[in-house]
Amino acid sequence: MAVEKTLMILPGDGIGPEAMAEVKKLIGWINENTDLTINTEEGLIGGASYDEFGNPFDDSTLERARAADAIMLGAVGGPKWDGVEYNLRPEAGLLKLRKELDLFANLRPALVFDALIDASTLKPDIIRGLDILIVRELVGGVYFGEPRGIEDLGNGERRGVNTQVYTTSEIQRIGRVAFDLARKRAGKVTSCEKANVMESGKLWREEITTLHAAEFSDVNLEHMYADNCAMQLVRAPKQFDVIITDNLFGDLLSDAAAMLTGSLGMLPSASLGAPYTPGLYEPVHGSAPDIAGQGKANPLATILSFAMCLRYSFDRANLATRIENAVQAVLNDGTRTADIMADNCHEVSTSGMGDALLAAL
Ligand code: NAD
């Protein structure tokens, strides 16, 4: 049956609009060739919004984003806004969007494409066929906990404080996301904390164990200390399916896992909130001001983020898989943007990569 969805597009700054132009080509293809119709709206975020509204994410744009079924973001930031005060910087617009929509679950896949296996610093055998999903809690923990601050102790000493804090409901809601996703994948969740030395970690382990027994006993659950997880990620990453962890450990572990794949221009992400609220899909990379406007940007991280949008917000796993397979086919064919160029391949521009994908589709 024909289905209509609304997608809010926030291209942002730097290479954001260039990469997003290639996503728009795919949306055109979907609207013409499938029973899904994606109606798009567009808005400003980051430096582009600052230039127009004097703030990096205007409330009027926020309300339009809130009303959409999903949001696609390019990237924000650039040297042009380096002198702007901290709370009006382009990056503050992105933080406002995440916070206002309570996007508590950050999903970062680490997927190795066979054609790019040499881009990783790890041996091919260790990473061939790698497919991990890191689920990171995004709006709680030590980055937000109170008390926080730097105090002067008056004796020439200063003291910096941050507080790691999680509640049952915060742990359970991110736990549900991870278990649900594992059911659609290989059915395994590895929960990472430091229960050996932190009370918040002990609580995390207990709440995940309780949730698992009550609602997800069909999923295979293992617990692992976060430091061991870091080691296992580079030693034998294929042992993992879904990794669930808190905000701080997730920040570190997702970067490590992402780099197993070797290339910033290939990494997508999703941030999800409560059911029936719009998810946010964006590449992991920034606005790349050094190559902006030159047609050199690799659009695949943004395109793979769009595939995640099709899978998680539009419930079209089949279309997501078609796009991912098209990416695979184009890479196998030797088509490369400059950042992933290799011997015996041919280099294309940002739009050349989008066109190659369309041809493969
Ligand atoms: P960056 O990710 O923008 O770039 C790092 C390097 O990778 C650069 O050499 C760049 O050319 C290259 N690169 C990144 N994406 C690429 C792509 N798709 N194709 C080809 N090459 C690519 O990180 P940075 O240089 O540290 O930051 C630049 C700006 O982006 C800063 O203002 C920063 O605050 C912002 N930033 C934004 C986000 C976001 O919007 N989510 C994330 C990170 C950084």
Short mmCIF file of C-alpha atoms and ligand atoms in Angstrom, two decimals:
data_model
loop_
_atom_site.label_atom_id
_atom_site.label_comp_id
_atom_site.label_asym_id
_atom_site.label_seq_id
_atom_site.Cartn_x
_atom_site.Cartn_y
_atom_site.Cartn_z
CA MET A 1 0.00 0.00 0.00
CA ALA A 2 1.24 3.49 -0.84
CA VAL A 3 2.68 5.29 2.18
CA GLU A 4 3.60 8.95 2.58
CA LYS A 5 6.29 10.20 4.96
CA THR A 6 7.61 13.65 5.72
CA LEU A 7 11.36 14.19 5.89
CA MET A 8 12.85 17.39 7.30
CA ILE A 9 16.15 18.10 5.56
CA LEU A 10 18.71 20.26 7.36
CA PRO A 11 21.73 20.48 5.02
CA GLY A 12 23.75 22.76 7.35
CA ASP A 13 27.22 24.04 6.45
CA GLY A 14 30.34 23.13 4.46
CA ILE A 15 29.97 19.84 2.60
CA GLY A 16 26.56 19.23 4.23
CA PRO A 17 24.53 20.69 1.34
CA GLU A 18 26.71 18.96 -1.29
CA ALA A 19 26.25 15.53 0.28
CA MET A 20 22.54 16.17 0.85
CA ALA A 21 22.04 16.96 -2.84
CA GLU A 22 22.91 13.31 -3.54
CA VAL A 23 20.35 12.11 -0.98
CA LYS A 24 17.74 14.24 -2.77
CA LYS A 25 18.51 12.34 -5.99
CA LEU A 26 17.75 9.08 -4.15
CA ILE A 27 14.52 10.52 -2.75
CA GLY A 28 13.50 11.40 -6.33
CA TRP A 29 14.24 7.81 -7.36
CA ILE A 30 12.21 6.38 -4.44
CA ASN A 31 9.25 8.66 -5.17
CA GLU A 32 9.24 7.61 -8.81
CA ASN A 33 9.95 3.92 -8.47
CA THR A 34 8.46 2.64 -5.20
CA ASP A 35 5.17 2.82 -3.29
CA LEU A 36 6.80 5.10 -0.69
CA THR A 37 6.39 8.85 -1.19
CA ILE A 38 8.79 11.05 0.75
CA ASN A 39 7.63 14.65 1.05
CA THR A 40 10.53 16.87 1.98
CA GLU A 41 10.80 20.12 3.84
CA GLU A 42 14.00 22.06 4.23
CA GLY A 43 15.39 24.25 7.01
CA LEU A 44 18.54 25.96 8.23
CA ILE A 45 20.83 24.79 11.02
CA GLY A 46 24.33 25.71 12.21
CA GLY A 47 26.19 28.62 10.68
CA ALA A 48 23.65 28.95 7.87
CA SER A 49 20.93 29.50 10.48
CA TYR A 50 23.11 31.88 12.48
CA ASP A 51 23.62 34.02 9.39
CA GLU A 52 19.86 34.13 8.74
CA PHE A 53 18.32 34.23 12.24
CA GLY A 54 21.20 35.17 14.54
CA ASN A 55 20.96 31.76 16.25
CA PRO A 56 22.11 28.29 15.16
CA PHE A 57 18.69 26.61 15.29
CA ASP A 58 15.57 28.68 15.23
CA ASP A 59 12.45 27.66 17.18
CA SER A 60 10.34 27.84 14.02
CA THR A 61 12.63 25.29 12.33
CA LEU A 62 12.59 23.14 15.48
CA GLU A 63 8.80 22.98 15.43
CA ARG A 64 8.77 21.96 11.75
CA ALA A 65 11.37 19.28 12.53
CA ARG A 66 9.30 18.01 15.46
CA ALA A 67 6.30 17.57 13.18
CA ALA A 68 8.20 15.52 10.58
CA ASP A 69 8.48 11.72 10.52
CA ALA A 70 12.28 11.94 10.40
CA ILE A 71 15.12 14.44 10.08
CA MET A 72 18.22 14.29 7.88
CA LEU A 73 21.16 16.50 8.85
CA GLY A 74 24.26 17.27 6.76
CA ALA A 75 26.89 18.85 9.00
CA VAL A 76 27.41 22.08 10.91
CA GLY A 77 30.31 24.39 11.63
CA GLY A 78 33.24 26.08 9.97
CA PRO A 79 35.94 28.71 10.52
CA LYS A 80 33.55 31.50 9.49
CA TRP A 81 31.80 31.18 12.88
CA ASP A 82 34.88 30.56 15.06
CA GLY A 83 34.51 33.96 16.73
CA VAL A 84 30.83 33.51 17.61
CA GLU A 85 30.08 33.11 21.32
CA TYR A 86 29.81 29.52 22.56
CA ASN A 87 26.01 29.22 22.96
CA LEU A 88 25.40 30.61 19.45
CA ARG A 89 28.05 28.50 17.68
CA PRO A 90 26.83 26.20 14.88
CA GLU A 91 27.43 23.10 17.05
CA ALA A 92 25.02 24.50 19.68
CA GLY A 93 22.23 24.20 17.11
CA LEU A 94 22.81 20.47 16.82
CA LEU A 95 22.90 20.03 20.61
CA LYS A 96 19.60 21.94 20.87
CA LEU A 97 17.99 19.66 18.27
CA ARG A 98 19.14 16.49 20.07
CA LYS A 99 18.09 17.78 23.47
CA GLU A 100 14.70 19.21 22.44
CA LEU A 101 13.69 15.96 20.74
CA ASP A 102 15.14 13.89 23.63
CA LEU A 103 17.13 11.73 21.21
CA PHE A 104 18.51 9.40 23.84
CA ALA A 105 19.67 6.49 21.66
CA ASN A 106 22.63 7.02 19.36
CA LEU A 107 23.14 4.21 16.84
CA ARG A 108 26.51 3.91 15.14
CA PRO A 109 27.02 0.94 12.83
CA ALA A 110 30.51 -0.23 12.01
CA LEU A 111 30.22 -2.08 8.74
CA VAL A 112 33.16 -3.13 6.61
CA PHE A 113 32.63 -3.09 2.86
CA ASP A 114 34.81 -5.74 1.20
CA ALA A 115 36.01 -3.28 -1.43
CA LEU A 116 37.37 -0.93 1.27
CA ILE A 117 38.96 -3.59 3.45
CA ASP A 118 42.44 -2.16 2.88
CA ALA A 119 41.36 1.26 4.24
CA SER A 120 41.39 -0.22 7.75
CA THR A 121 44.57 -0.38 9.81
CA LEU A 122 43.56 -3.85 10.98
CA LYS A 123 44.39 -7.08 9.16
CA PRO A 124 41.73 -8.03 6.58
CA ASP A 125 40.97 -11.36 8.32
CA ILE A 126 40.06 -9.57 11.55
CA ILE A 127 37.48 -7.29 9.94
CA ARG A 128 36.20 -9.01 6.79
CA GLY A 129 32.39 -9.13 7.02
CA LEU A 130 32.34 -7.01 10.20
CA ASP A 131 28.87 -5.73 11.10
CA ILE A 132 28.57 -4.19 14.59
CA LEU A 133 26.01 -1.75 15.94
CA ILE A 134 26.93 0.43 18.90
CA VAL A 135 23.97 1.79 20.86
CA ARG A 136 25.11 4.69 23.02
CA GLU A 137 23.01 6.50 25.64
CA LEU A 138 23.14 10.12 24.47
CA VAL A 139 21.40 12.48 26.88
CA GLY A 140 22.43 11.27 30.36
CA GLY A 141 25.48 10.19 32.33
CA VAL A 142 28.61 12.10 33.17
CA TYR A 143 28.24 14.71 30.39
CA PHE A 144 25.04 16.01 31.99
CA GLY A 145 25.15 14.89 35.66
CA GLU A 146 25.06 17.40 38.53
CA PRO A 147 27.00 18.60 40.42
CA ARG A 148 29.56 19.69 37.87
CA GLY A 149 32.06 22.52 37.63
CA ILE A 150 35.48 23.75 38.62
CA GLU A 151 35.88 25.21 42.11
CA ASP A 152 38.73 27.14 43.65
CA LEU A 153 39.76 25.53 46.92
CA GLY A 154 41.51 28.73 47.99
CA ASN A 155 44.88 27.16 48.73
CA GLY A 156 46.28 27.28 45.24
CA GLU A 157 44.34 24.11 44.41
CA ARG A 158 41.34 23.81 42.13
CA ARG A 159 38.87 20.92 41.89
CA GLY A 160 37.04 19.77 38.77
CA VAL A 161 33.86 17.71 39.25
CA ASN A 162 31.57 15.77 36.95
CA THR A 163 28.93 13.33 38.11
CA GLN A 164 28.12 9.99 36.50
CA VAL A 165 24.45 9.35 37.17
CA TYR A 166 21.82 7.00 35.70
CA THR A 167 18.34 6.00 36.82
CA THR A 168 16.37 2.78 36.25
CA SER A 169 14.16 4.32 33.57
CA GLU A 170 17.10 5.86 31.69
CA ILE A 171 18.87 2.48 31.59
CA GLN A 172 15.75 0.54 30.69
CA ARG A 173 14.71 2.77 27.79
CA ILE A 174 18.11 2.51 26.10
CA GLY A 175 18.17 -1.21 26.94
CA ARG A 176 14.88 -1.73 25.10
CA VAL A 177 16.28 -0.06 21.98
CA ALA A 178 19.35 -2.33 22.00
CA PHE A 179 17.40 -5.57 22.61
CA ASP A 180 14.82 -4.64 19.97
CA LEU A 181 17.54 -3.99 17.40
CA ALA A 182 19.38 -7.20 18.29
CA ARG A 183 16.19 -9.14 17.51
CA LYS A 184 16.36 -7.74 13.96
CA ARG A 185 20.06 -8.60 13.67
CA ALA A 186 22.14 -11.52 14.98
CA GLY A 187 20.31 -11.61 18.33
CA LYS A 188 23.20 -10.76 20.67
CA VAL A 189 23.68 -7.81 23.04
CA THR A 190 26.93 -7.01 24.87
CA SER A 191 26.31 -4.54 27.69
CA CYS A 192 29.38 -2.55 28.75
CA GLU A 193 30.02 -0.64 31.98
CA LYS A 194 32.49 -0.64 34.85
CA ALA A 195 30.40 -2.47 37.45
CA ASN A 196 33.64 -3.52 39.15
CA VAL A 197 34.51 0.02 40.26
CA MET A 198 31.41 2.24 39.77
CA GLU A 199 28.01 2.08 41.51
CA SER A 200 26.36 3.53 38.40
CA GLY A 201 27.88 0.61 36.49
CA LYS A 202 26.59 -1.91 39.05
CA LEU A 203 23.08 -0.42 38.67
CA TRP A 204 23.43 -0.49 34.86
CA ARG A 205 24.29 -4.21 34.94
CA GLU A 206 21.45 -5.05 37.34
CA GLU A 207 18.80 -3.10 35.39
CA ILE A 208 19.88 -4.56 32.03
CA THR A 209 19.79 -8.07 33.56
CA THR A 210 16.29 -7.47 34.97
CA LEU A 211 14.97 -6.05 31.69
CA HIS A 212 16.47 -8.94 29.75
CA ALA A 213 14.83 -11.57 31.98
CA ALA A 214 11.45 -9.80 31.91
CA GLU A 215 11.11 -8.93 28.22
CA PHE A 216 13.97 -10.14 26.05
CA SER A 217 15.09 -13.58 27.21
CA ASP A 218 15.16 -14.74 23.56
CA VAL A 219 18.13 -12.38 22.97
CA ASN A 220 21.62 -13.52 23.97
CA LEU A 221 22.97 -11.10 26.63
CA GLU A 222 26.55 -10.83 27.84
CA HIS A 223 28.11 -8.25 30.17
CA MET A 224 31.60 -6.90 29.63
CA TYR A 225 33.70 -4.28 31.39
CA ALA A 226 34.10 -1.29 29.07
CA ASP A 227 37.92 -1.42 29.13
CA ASN A 228 37.84 -5.06 28.09
CA CYS A 229 35.38 -4.14 25.32
CA ALA A 230 37.86 -1.58 23.97
CA MET A 231 40.50 -4.31 23.87
CA GLN A 232 38.17 -6.89 22.29
CA LEU A 233 37.09 -4.39 19.61
CA VAL A 234 40.59 -4.29 18.17
CA ARG A 235 41.46 -7.92 19.00
CA ALA A 236 38.40 -9.78 17.72
CA PRO A 237 35.63 -7.37 16.73
CA LYS A 238 33.49 -9.96 14.96
CA GLN A 239 32.46 -11.45 18.35
CA PHE A 240 30.05 -8.48 18.73
CA ASP A 241 26.60 -7.85 17.30
CA VAL A 242 24.96 -5.02 19.31
CA ILE A 243 26.99 -3.22 21.98
CA ILE A 244 25.01 -1.13 24.46
CA THR A 245 26.77 1.35 26.70
CA ASP A 246 26.49 4.70 28.45
CA ASN A 247 27.25 8.16 27.13
CA LEU A 248 30.93 8.37 28.11
CA PHE A 249 32.01 4.82 27.27
CA GLY A 250 29.86 4.99 24.13
CA ASP A 251 31.67 8.10 22.97
CA LEU A 252 35.00 6.24 23.11
CA LEU A 253 33.89 2.77 22.01
CA SER A 254 31.89 4.04 19.01
CA ASP A 255 34.85 6.02 17.70
CA ALA A 256 37.12 3.00 18.09
CA ALA A 257 34.59 0.72 16.37
CA ALA A 258 34.01 3.23 13.58
CA MET A 259 37.70 3.38 12.79
CA LEU A 260 37.82 -0.40 12.31
CA THR A 261 36.24 0.46 8.98
CA GLY A 262 38.93 3.01 8.21
CA SER A 263 37.09 5.88 6.53
CA LEU A 264 35.29 8.93 7.93
CA GLY A 265 33.43 9.56 4.69
CA MET A 266 31.61 6.22 5.02
CA LEU A 267 30.18 6.38 8.56
CA PRO A 268 26.46 6.93 9.15
CA SER A 269 24.58 7.43 12.43
CA ALA A 270 21.07 7.64 13.80
CA SER A 271 19.73 9.18 16.99
CA LEU A 272 16.35 7.96 18.16
CA GLY A 273 13.96 9.12 20.86
CA ALA A 274 10.67 7.75 22.13
CA PRO A 275 8.47 5.78 19.69
CA TYR A 276 6.56 7.99 17.25
CA THR A 277 8.94 10.91 17.60
CA PRO A 278 11.18 11.78 14.64
CA GLY A 279 14.61 10.17 14.48
CA LEU A 280 17.67 12.17 13.44
CA TYR A 281 20.00 10.78 10.78
CA GLU A 282 23.41 12.28 10.07
CA PRO A 283 26.91 11.33 8.96
CA VAL A 284 29.57 11.01 11.66
CA HIS A 285 31.87 13.44 9.87
CA GLY A 286 31.77 17.24 10.17
CA SER A 287 31.45 20.02 7.61
CA ALA A 288 34.96 19.47 6.15
CA PRO A 289 35.61 23.16 5.36
CA ASP A 290 38.94 22.21 3.74
CA ILE A 291 37.15 20.55 0.79
CA ALA A 292 33.75 22.32 0.84
CA GLY A 293 32.48 23.58 -2.52
CA GLN A 294 34.99 21.57 -4.55
CA GLY A 295 32.90 18.50 -5.40
CA LYS A 296 35.35 16.33 -3.43
CA ALA A 297 33.10 15.27 -0.56
CA ASN A 298 32.21 11.61 -0.22
CA PRO A 299 28.40 11.58 0.05
CA LEU A 300 28.19 7.92 1.13
CA ALA A 301 28.10 8.57 4.92
CA THR A 302 25.08 10.84 4.39
CA ILE A 303 23.49 8.38 1.96
CA LEU A 304 24.02 5.46 4.37
CA SER A 305 22.43 7.62 7.10
CA PHE A 306 19.44 8.01 4.79
CA ALA A 307 19.34 4.21 4.44
CA MET A 308 19.15 4.02 8.26
CA CYS A 309 16.25 6.49 8.10
CA LEU A 310 14.43 4.21 5.67
CA ARG A 311 15.03 1.25 7.98
CA TYR A 312 14.29 2.75 11.41
CA SER A 313 11.87 5.67 10.82
CA PHE A 314 10.10 4.66 7.61
CA ASP A 315 10.08 0.91 8.31
CA ARG A 316 11.44 0.11 4.85
CA ALA A 317 14.30 -2.27 5.56
CA ASN A 318 14.01 -3.58 1.98
CA LEU A 319 14.74 -0.14 0.50
CA ALA A 320 17.57 0.43 2.99
CA THR A 321 19.13 -2.86 1.96
CA ARG A 322 18.78 -1.96 -1.73
CA ILE A 323 20.67 1.27 -1.18
CA GLU A 324 23.36 -0.46 0.89
CA ASN A 325 23.71 -3.11 -1.82
CA ALA A 326 24.00 -0.37 -4.45
CA VAL A 327 26.81 1.23 -2.39
CA GLN A 328 28.53 -2.15 -2.25
CA ALA A 329 28.15 -2.61 -6.03
CA VAL A 330 29.50 0.86 -6.85
CA LEU A 331 32.53 0.31 -4.59
CA ASN A 332 33.14 -3.15 -6.06
CA ASP A 333 33.12 -1.49 -9.46
CA GLY A 334 36.05 0.70 -8.41
CA THR A 335 34.11 3.97 -8.23
CA ARG A 336 35.72 6.17 -5.56
CA THR A 337 35.70 9.71 -4.24
CA ALA A 338 39.15 11.12 -3.47
CA ASP A 339 39.10 10.17 0.25
CA ILE A 340 38.76 6.43 -0.50
CA MET A 341 40.68 6.37 -3.79
CA ALA A 342 42.87 3.29 -4.35
CA ASP A 343 44.98 1.70 -7.10
CA ASN A 344 43.05 0.54 -10.20
CA CYS A 345 39.96 2.54 -9.22
CA HIS A 346 38.46 5.58 -10.93
CA GLU A 347 37.86 8.84 -9.13
CA VAL A 348 34.51 10.60 -9.26
CA SER A 349 33.11 13.83 -7.80
CA THR A 350 30.42 14.05 -5.12
CA SER A 351 27.68 14.16 -7.74
CA GLY A 352 29.45 11.49 -9.80
CA MET A 353 29.13 9.14 -6.82
CA GLY A 354 25.41 9.93 -6.49
CA ASP A 355 24.89 9.29 -10.21
CA ALA A 356 26.77 5.98 -10.01
CA LEU A 357 24.48 4.92 -7.17
CA LEU A 358 21.39 5.81 -9.15
CA ALA A 359 22.70 3.80 -12.08
CA ALA A 360 23.33 0.83 -9.75
CA LEU A 361 19.81 1.11 -8.34
P1 NAD B 1 35.55 16.92 9.69
O1 NAD B 1 34.87 15.60 9.88
O2 NAD B 1 34.73 17.99 9.10
O3 NAD B 1 36.83 16.70 8.75
C1 NAD B 1 37.95 15.92 9.13
C2 NAD B 1 38.76 15.53 7.86
O4 NAD B 1 38.05 14.51 7.15
C3 NAD B 1 38.94 16.69 6.89
O5 NAD B 1 40.19 16.59 6.27
C4 NAD B 1 37.85 16.48 5.85
O6 NAD B 1 38.14 16.99 4.59
C5 NAD B 1 37.73 14.96 5.85
N1 NAD B 1 36.34 14.57 5.58
C6 NAD B 1 35.29 14.61 6.43
N2 NAD B 1 34.18 14.20 5.84
C7 NAD B 1 34.51 13.89 4.58
C8 NAD B 1 33.77 13.39 3.47
N3 NAD B 1 32.44 13.14 3.55
N4 NAD B 1 34.42 13.18 2.31
C9 NAD B 1 35.73 13.42 2.20
N5 NAD B 1 36.50 13.88 3.22
C10 NAD B 1 35.88 14.10 4.40
O7 NAD B 1 36.12 17.35 11.12
P2 NAD B 1 36.85 18.70 11.55
O8 NAD B 1 37.76 19.17 10.45
O9 NAD B 1 37.40 18.39 12.88
O10 NAD B 1 35.70 19.78 11.76
C11 NAD B 1 35.29 20.72 10.77
C12 NAD B 1 34.05 21.43 11.27
O11 NAD B 1 32.97 20.47 11.40
C13 NAD B 1 34.21 22.06 12.65
O12 NAD B 1 33.51 23.28 12.66
C14 NAD B 1 33.53 21.06 13.59
O13 NAD B 1 33.03 21.66 14.75
C15 NAD B 1 32.42 20.55 12.72
N6 NAD B 1 31.91 19.21 13.08
C16 NAD B 1 30.59 19.03 12.92
C17 NAD B 1 30.04 17.78 13.14
C18 NAD B 1 28.58 17.60 12.89
O14 NAD B 1 27.98 18.41 12.22
N7 NAD B 1 27.98 16.53 13.39
C19 NAD B 1 30.86 16.71 13.54
C20 NAD B 1 32.23 16.92 13.66
C21 NAD B 1 32.76 18.20 13.41
#
